[in-house]
Short mmCIF file of C-alpha atoms in Angstrom, two decimals:
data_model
loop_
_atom_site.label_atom_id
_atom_site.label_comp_id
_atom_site.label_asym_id
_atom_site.label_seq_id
_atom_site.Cartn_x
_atom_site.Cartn_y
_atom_site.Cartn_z
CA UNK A 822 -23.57 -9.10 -2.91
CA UNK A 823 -23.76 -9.21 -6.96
CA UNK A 824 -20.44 -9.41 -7.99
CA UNK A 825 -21.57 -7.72 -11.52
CA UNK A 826 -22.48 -4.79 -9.03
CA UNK A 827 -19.50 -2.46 -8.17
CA UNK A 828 -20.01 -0.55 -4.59
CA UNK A 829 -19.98 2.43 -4.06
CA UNK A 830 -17.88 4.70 -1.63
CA UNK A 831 -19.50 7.17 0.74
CA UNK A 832 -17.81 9.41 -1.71
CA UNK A 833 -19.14 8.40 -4.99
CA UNK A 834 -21.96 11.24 -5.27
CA UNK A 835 -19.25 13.57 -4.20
CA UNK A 836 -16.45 12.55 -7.17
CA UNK A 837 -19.57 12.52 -9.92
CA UNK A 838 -20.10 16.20 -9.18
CA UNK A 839 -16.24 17.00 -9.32
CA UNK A 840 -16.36 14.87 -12.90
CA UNK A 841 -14.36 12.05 -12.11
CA UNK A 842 -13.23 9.58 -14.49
CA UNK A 843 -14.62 6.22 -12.63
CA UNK A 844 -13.69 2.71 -12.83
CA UNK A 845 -13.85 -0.93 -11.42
CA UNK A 846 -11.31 -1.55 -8.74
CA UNK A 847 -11.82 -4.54 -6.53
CA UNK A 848 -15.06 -5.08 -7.32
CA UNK A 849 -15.66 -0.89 -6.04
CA UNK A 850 -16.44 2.20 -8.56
CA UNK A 851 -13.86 4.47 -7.61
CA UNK A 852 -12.14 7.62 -9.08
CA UNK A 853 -9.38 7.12 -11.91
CA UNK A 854 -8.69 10.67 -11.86
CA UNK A 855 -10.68 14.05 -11.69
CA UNK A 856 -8.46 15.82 -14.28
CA UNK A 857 -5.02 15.28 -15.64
CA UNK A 858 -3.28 12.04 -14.17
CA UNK A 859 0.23 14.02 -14.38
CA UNK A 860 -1.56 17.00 -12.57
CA UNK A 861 -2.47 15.23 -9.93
CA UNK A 862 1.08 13.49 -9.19
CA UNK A 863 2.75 16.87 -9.77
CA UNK A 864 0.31 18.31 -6.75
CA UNK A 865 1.38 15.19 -4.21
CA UNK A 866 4.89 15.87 -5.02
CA UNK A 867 4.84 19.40 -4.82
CA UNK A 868 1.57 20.27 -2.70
CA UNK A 869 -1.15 18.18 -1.74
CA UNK A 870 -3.87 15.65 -2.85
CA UNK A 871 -6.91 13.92 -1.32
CA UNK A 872 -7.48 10.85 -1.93
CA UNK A 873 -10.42 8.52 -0.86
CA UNK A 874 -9.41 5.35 0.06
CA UNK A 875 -12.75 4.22 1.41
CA UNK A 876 -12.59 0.77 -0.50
CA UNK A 877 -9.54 -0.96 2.04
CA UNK A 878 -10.87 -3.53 4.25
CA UNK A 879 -10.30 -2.64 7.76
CA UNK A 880 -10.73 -5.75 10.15
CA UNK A 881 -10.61 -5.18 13.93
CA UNK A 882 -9.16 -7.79 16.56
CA UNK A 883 -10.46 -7.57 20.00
CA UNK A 884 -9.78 -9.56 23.05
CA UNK A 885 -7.55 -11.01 25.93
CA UNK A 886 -5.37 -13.09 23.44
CA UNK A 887 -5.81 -10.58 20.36
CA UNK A 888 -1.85 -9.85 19.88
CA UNK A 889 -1.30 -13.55 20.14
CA UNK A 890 -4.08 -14.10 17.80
CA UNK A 891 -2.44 -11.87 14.94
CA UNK A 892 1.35 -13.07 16.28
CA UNK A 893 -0.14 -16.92 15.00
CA UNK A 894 -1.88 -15.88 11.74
CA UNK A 895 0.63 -13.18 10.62
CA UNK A 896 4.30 -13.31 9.52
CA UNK A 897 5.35 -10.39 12.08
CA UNK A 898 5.24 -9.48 16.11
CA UNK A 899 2.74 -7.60 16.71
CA UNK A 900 2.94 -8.32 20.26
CA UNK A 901 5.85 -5.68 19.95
CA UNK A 902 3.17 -2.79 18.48
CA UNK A 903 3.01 -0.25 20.87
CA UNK A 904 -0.74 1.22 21.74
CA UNK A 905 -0.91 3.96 19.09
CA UNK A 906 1.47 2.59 16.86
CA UNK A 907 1.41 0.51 13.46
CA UNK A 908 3.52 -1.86 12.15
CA UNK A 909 3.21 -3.14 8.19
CA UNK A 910 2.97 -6.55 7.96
CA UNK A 911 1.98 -10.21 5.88
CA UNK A 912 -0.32 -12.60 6.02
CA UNK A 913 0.99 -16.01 4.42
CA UNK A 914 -0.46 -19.24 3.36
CA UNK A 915 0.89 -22.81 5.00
CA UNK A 916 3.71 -23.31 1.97
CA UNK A 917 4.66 -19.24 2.76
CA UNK A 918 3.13 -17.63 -0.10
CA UNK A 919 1.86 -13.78 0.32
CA UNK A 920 -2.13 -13.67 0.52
CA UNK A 921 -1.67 -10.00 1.49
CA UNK A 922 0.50 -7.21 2.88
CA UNK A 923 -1.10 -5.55 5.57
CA UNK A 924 -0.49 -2.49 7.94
CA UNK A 925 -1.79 -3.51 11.45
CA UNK A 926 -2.89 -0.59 13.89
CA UNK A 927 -2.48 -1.23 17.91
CA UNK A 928 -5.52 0.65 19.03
CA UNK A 929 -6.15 -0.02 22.41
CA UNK A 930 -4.31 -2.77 25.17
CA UNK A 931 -6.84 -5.59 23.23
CA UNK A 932 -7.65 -3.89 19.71
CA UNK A 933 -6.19 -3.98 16.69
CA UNK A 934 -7.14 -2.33 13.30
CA UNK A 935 -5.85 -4.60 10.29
CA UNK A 936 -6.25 -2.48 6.93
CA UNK A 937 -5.92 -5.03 3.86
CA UNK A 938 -6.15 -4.59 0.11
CA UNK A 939 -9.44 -4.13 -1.53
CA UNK A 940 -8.96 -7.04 -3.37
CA UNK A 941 -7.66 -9.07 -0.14
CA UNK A 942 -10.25 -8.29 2.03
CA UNK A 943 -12.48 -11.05 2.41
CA UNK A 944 -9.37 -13.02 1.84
CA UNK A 945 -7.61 -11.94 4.94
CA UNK A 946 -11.37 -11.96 6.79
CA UNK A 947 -11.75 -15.67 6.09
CA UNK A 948 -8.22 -15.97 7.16
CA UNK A 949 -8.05 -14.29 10.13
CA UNK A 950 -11.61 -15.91 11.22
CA UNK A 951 -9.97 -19.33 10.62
CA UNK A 952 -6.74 -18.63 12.22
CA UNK A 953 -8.61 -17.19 15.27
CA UNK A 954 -10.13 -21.13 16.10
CA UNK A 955 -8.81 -21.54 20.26
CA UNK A 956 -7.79 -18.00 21.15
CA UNK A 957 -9.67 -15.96 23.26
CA UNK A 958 -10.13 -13.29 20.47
CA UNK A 959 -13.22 -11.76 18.12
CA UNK A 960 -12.21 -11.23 14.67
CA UNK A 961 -15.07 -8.13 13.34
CA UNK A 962 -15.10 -7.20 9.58
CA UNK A 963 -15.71 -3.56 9.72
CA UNK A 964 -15.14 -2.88 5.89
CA UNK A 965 -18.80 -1.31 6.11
CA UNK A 966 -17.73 1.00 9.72
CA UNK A 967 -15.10 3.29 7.86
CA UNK A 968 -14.69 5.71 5.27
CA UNK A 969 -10.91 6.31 4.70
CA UNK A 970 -9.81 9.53 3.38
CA UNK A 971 -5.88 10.49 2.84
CA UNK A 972 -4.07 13.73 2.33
CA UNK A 973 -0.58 13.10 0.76
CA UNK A 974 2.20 15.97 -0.21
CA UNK A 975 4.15 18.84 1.71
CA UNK A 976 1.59 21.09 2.28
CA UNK A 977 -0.77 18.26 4.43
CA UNK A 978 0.41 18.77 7.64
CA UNK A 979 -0.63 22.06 7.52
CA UNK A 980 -3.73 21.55 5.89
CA UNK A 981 -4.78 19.22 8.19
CA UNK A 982 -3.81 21.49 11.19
CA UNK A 983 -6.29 23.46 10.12
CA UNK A 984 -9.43 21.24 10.69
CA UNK A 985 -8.34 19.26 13.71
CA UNK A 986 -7.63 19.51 17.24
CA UNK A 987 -4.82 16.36 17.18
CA UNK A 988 -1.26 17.13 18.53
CA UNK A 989 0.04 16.41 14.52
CA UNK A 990 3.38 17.43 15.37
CA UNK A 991 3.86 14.54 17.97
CA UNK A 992 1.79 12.09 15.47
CA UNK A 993 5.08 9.65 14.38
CA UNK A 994 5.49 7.98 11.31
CA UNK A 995 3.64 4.37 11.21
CA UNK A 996 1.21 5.84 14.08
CA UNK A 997 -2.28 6.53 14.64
CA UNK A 998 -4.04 8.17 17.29
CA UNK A 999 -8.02 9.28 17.72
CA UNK A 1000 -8.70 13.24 17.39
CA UNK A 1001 -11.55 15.30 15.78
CA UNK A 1002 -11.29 16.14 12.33
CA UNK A 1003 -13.90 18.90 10.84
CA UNK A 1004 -15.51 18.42 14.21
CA UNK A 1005 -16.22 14.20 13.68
CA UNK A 1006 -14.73 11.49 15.19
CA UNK A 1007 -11.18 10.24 13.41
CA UNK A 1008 -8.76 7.55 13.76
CA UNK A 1009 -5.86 9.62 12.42
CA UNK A 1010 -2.67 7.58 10.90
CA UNK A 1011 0.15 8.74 9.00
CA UNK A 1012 1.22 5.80 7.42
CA UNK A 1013 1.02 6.93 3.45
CA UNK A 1014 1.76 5.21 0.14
CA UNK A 1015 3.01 7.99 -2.11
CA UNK A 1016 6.30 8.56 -1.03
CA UNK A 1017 5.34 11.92 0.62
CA UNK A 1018 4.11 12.82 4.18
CA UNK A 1019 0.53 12.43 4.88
CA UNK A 1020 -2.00 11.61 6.55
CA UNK A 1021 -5.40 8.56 6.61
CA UNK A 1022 -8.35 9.81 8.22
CA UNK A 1023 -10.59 6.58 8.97
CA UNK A 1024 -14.05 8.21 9.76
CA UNK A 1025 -18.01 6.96 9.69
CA UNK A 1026 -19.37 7.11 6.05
CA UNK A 1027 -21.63 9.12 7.42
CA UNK A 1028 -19.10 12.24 8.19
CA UNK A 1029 -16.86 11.66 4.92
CA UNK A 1030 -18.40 14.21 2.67
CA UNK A 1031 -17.76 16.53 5.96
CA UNK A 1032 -14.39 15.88 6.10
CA UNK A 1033 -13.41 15.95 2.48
CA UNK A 1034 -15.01 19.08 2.12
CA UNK A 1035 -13.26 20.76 5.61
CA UNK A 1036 -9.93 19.62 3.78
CA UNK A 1037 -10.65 20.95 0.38
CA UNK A 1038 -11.68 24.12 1.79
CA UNK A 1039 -8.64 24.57 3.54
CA UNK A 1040 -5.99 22.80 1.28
CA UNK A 1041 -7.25 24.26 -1.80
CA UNK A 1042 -5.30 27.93 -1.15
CA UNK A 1043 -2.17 25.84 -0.84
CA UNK A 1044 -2.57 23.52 -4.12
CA UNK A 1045 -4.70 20.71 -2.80
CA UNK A 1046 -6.32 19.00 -5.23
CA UNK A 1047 -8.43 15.67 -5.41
CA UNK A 1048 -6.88 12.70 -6.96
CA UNK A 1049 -7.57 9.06 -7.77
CA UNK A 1050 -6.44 6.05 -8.51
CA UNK A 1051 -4.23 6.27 -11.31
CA UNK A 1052 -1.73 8.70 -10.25
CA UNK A 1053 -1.52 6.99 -7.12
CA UNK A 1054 0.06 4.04 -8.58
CA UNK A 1055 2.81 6.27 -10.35
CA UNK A 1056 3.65 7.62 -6.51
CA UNK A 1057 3.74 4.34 -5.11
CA UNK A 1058 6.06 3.25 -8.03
CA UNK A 1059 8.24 6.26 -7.84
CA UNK A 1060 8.49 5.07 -4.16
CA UNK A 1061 9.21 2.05 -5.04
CA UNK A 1062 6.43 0.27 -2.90
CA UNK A 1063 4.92 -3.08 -3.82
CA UNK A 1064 1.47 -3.73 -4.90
CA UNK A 1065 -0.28 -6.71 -4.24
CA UNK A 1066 -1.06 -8.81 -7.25
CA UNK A 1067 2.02 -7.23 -9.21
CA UNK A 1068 5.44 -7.56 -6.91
CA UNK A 1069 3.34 -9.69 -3.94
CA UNK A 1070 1.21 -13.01 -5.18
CA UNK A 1071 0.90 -16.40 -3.76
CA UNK A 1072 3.66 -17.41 -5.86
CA UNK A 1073 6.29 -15.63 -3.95
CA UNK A 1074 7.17 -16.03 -0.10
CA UNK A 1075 7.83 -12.39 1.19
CA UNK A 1076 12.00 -13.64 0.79
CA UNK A 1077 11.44 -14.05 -2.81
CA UNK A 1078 10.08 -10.33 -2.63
CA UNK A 1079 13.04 -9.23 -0.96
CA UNK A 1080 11.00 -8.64 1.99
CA UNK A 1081 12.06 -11.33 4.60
CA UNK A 1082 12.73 -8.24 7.27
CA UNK A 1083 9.25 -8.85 7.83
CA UNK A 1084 9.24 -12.31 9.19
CA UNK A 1085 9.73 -12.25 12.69
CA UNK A 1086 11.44 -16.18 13.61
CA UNK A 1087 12.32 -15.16 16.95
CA UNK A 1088 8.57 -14.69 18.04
CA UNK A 1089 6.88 -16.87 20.19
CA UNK A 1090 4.92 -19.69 19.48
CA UNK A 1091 4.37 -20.95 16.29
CA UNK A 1092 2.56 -19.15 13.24
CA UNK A 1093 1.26 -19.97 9.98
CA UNK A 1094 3.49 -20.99 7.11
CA UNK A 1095 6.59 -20.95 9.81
CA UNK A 1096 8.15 -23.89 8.53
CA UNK A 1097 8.10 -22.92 4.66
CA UNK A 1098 8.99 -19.83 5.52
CA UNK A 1099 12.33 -20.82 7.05
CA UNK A 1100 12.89 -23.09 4.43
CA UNK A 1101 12.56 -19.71 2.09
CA UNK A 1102 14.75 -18.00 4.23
CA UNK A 1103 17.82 -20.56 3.86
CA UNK A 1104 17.24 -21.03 0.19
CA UNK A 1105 17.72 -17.19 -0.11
CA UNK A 1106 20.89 -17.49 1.36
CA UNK A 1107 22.20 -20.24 -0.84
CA UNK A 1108 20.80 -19.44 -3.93
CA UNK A 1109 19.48 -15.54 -4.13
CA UNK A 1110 16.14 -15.74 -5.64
CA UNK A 1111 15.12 -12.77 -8.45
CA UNK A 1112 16.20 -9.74 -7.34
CA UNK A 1113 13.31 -6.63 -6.94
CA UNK A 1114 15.09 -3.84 -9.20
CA UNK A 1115 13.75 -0.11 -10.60
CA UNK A 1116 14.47 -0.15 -14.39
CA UNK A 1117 14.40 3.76 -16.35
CA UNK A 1118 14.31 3.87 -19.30
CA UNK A 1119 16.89 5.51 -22.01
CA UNK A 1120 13.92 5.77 -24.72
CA UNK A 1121 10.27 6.81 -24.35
CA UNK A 1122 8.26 3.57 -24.87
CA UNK A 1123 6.45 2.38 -21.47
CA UNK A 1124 7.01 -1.06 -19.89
CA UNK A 1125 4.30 -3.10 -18.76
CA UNK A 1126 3.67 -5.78 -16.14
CA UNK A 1127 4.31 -9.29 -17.61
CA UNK A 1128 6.90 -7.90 -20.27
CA UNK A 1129 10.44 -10.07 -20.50
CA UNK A 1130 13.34 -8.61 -19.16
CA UNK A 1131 15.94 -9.12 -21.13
CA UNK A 1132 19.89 -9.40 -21.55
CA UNK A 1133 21.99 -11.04 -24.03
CA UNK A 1134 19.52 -12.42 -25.85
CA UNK A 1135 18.13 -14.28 -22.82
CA UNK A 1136 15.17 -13.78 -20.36
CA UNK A 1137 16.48 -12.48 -17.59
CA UNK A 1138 13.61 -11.42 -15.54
CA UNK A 1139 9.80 -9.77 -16.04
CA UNK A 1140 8.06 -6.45 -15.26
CA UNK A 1141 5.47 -6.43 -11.73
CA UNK A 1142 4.67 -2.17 -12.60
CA UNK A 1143 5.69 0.05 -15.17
CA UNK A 1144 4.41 3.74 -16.32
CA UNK A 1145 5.78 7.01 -17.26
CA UNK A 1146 6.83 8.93 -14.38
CA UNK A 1147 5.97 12.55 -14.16
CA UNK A 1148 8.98 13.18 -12.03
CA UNK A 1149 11.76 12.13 -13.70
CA UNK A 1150 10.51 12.24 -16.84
CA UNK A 1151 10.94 8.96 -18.18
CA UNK A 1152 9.39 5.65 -18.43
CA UNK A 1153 10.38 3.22 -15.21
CA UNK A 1154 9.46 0.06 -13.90
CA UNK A 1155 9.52 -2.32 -10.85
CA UNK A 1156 10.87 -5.91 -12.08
CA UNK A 1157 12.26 -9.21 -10.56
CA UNK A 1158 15.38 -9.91 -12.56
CA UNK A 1159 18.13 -12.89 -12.02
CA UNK A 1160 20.67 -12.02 -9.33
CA UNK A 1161 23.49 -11.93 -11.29
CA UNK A 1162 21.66 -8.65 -13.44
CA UNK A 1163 20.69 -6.96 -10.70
CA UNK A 1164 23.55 -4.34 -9.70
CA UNK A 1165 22.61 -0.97 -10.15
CA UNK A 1166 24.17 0.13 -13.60
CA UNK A 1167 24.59 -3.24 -14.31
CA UNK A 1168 25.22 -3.32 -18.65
CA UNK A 1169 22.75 -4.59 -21.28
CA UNK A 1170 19.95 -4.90 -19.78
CA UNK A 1171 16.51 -4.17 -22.10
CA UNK A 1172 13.10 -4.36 -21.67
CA UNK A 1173 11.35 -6.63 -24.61
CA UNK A 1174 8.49 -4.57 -25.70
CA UNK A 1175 6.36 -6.16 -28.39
CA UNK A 1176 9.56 -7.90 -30.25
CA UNK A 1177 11.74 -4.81 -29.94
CA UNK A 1178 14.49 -4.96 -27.24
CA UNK A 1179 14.49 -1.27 -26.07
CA UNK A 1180 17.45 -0.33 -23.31
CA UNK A 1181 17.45 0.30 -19.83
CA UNK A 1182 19.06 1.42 -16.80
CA UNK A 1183 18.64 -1.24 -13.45
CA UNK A 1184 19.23 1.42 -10.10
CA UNK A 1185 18.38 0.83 -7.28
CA UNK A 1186 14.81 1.65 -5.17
CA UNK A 1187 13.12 3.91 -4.73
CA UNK A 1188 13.33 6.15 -8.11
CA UNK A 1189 12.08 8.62 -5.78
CA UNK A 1190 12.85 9.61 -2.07
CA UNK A 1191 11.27 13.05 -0.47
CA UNK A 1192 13.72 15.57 1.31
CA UNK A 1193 12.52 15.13 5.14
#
């Protein structure tokens, strides 16, 4: 594969003709937005989007000694995972570094669905294929086997109801179960990334245009609308949920991220990065590392990742995300700042943006949490 040569989505014809703004993501052309970025937000909040998602790797595990396969190679028990079930996860490097954060699907007694980044996926692939030396397990990259479609807001449940045959009203959160969808064969989940209930569809490339076009004809008298890339990232943020490459790298063990609840010590056998992981653990304890916070901001200018965090004159911390956020109204940001900073309301605490120290407010995550 040229990597000059972005791929393409079974969607892409599809977003052209609605007149999406397209750009490079992960080495795929995908949709930026159709329309208004703050439109689009304001509809998963309030209504519904559809998003296509096609450019996740999905990886299947099969075999006798699958669970104890991904138990070895990832930081959590997925011999736990009920069939039907999902469980978000890590996979972590020897010294405990994050290579990816993952949500693992238990599809069958001996078959698992891992969904990585788009930017992770041949990562995790070579990983997983590497990790997988002595158990009695397949490891299948079936990036190219799914299209993944998602519909996020209030309104999806019943929008979805509409064009499939699946008992939705049993489907749990972190679950997944097969059903028909527009007629076609789906794996439905309802795992979601916004902040809002919803829905991923994973369904042949083949049937995608099918199913996009069975939920825009039925979630379009109730608000749907199709949205991409960008205004996903300002639900995500509102919700306070990481993205790889901004609050998860290498260069953090998932306790520097604040999210050691994932590592699972009391598993057994052993599993990659174990031993630096504990090590992590007990430093945590001793000495808290940089502290995950939500910053708002008490002017108008926007934070971006990399920027200092600042407080008495002294670096106190940086920026993973910032953008304006439709719902509150104000600029906000995701940063790792110093422990002793990182108290909600905590006093003198600014954001340096190009020279100019401008003030903020550190609260606590998520900036934004749904009424259930």
């Amino acid at each position: 594969m040229s990597s000059n040569a972005p791929r393409h989505t079974a969607l892409d014809a599809l977003h052209r003709s609605l007149g999406a703004t397209m750009t490079d993501f992960a080495g795929w052309d995908m949709p930026l937005r159709y329309g208004s970025e703050r439109d689009e937000h304001v509809a998963v909040r309030t209504k519904a989007g559809l998003f296509d998602l096609s450019h996740m790797g999905e990886i299947t595990v099969t075999g006798p000694q699958a669970a104890e396969l991904l138990n070895h190679a990832l930081v959590g028990n997925i011999a736990t995972v009920g069939t039907g079930r999902a469980r978000y996860t890590m996979i972590c490097q020897e010294d405990g570094g994050i290579l990816d954060d993952l949500i693992v699907y238990r599809l069958a007694d001996h078959e698992y669905m891992v969904v990585a980044n788009a930017s992770n996926a041949q990562v995790v692939l070579d990983a997983l294929t590497g990790r997988a030396a002595g158990f009695d397990a397949v490891v299948r990259d079936d990036r190219d086997a799914y299209a993944l479609i998602a519909v996020q807001g209030p309104e999806s449940p019943g929008i979805l109801k509409a064009v499939t045959d699946a008992d939705l009203d049993g489907l749990k959160y972190y679950a997944g179960l097969p059903g028909t969808v527009a007629g076609v064969p789906a794996l439905i989940a309802r795992t979601g990334y916004t902040g809002e209930d919803g829905f991923e569809l994973f369904v042949a490339p083949a049937d995608a245009e099918k199913v996009w076009q069975a939920l825009t004809d039925a979630g379009t008298p109730v608000g749907l609308v199709p949205c991409g890339l960008s205004c996903r990232d300002t639900l995500r943020l509102e919700a306070g949920m990481p993205l790889y490459g901004h609050e998860l790298t290498t260069s953090l063990t998932p306790f520097d991220a604040g999210l050691g609840r994932v590592v699972k010590f009391e598993k057994d056998g052993d599993f990659v990065g174990r031993a630096a992981l504990e090590e992590a653990a007990s430093r945590a304890e001793q000495n808290p590392p940089r502290v995950l916070v939500g910053l708002i901001a008490e002017g108008r200018r926007v934070p971006r990742a990399g920027f200092s965090v600042v407080a008495g004159g002294e670096v106190i911390g940086e920026v993973t995300s910032g953008a304006p956020s439709p719902t509150l109204g104000k600029p906000i940001a995701m940063a790792y700042v110093d422990a002793a900073h990182a108290a909600p309301g905590t006093a003198g605490v600014g954001v340096d943006i190009r020279g100019s120290h401008e003030p903020y407010e550190v609260v606590a995550l998520p900036f934004y949490k749904r009424r259930k």
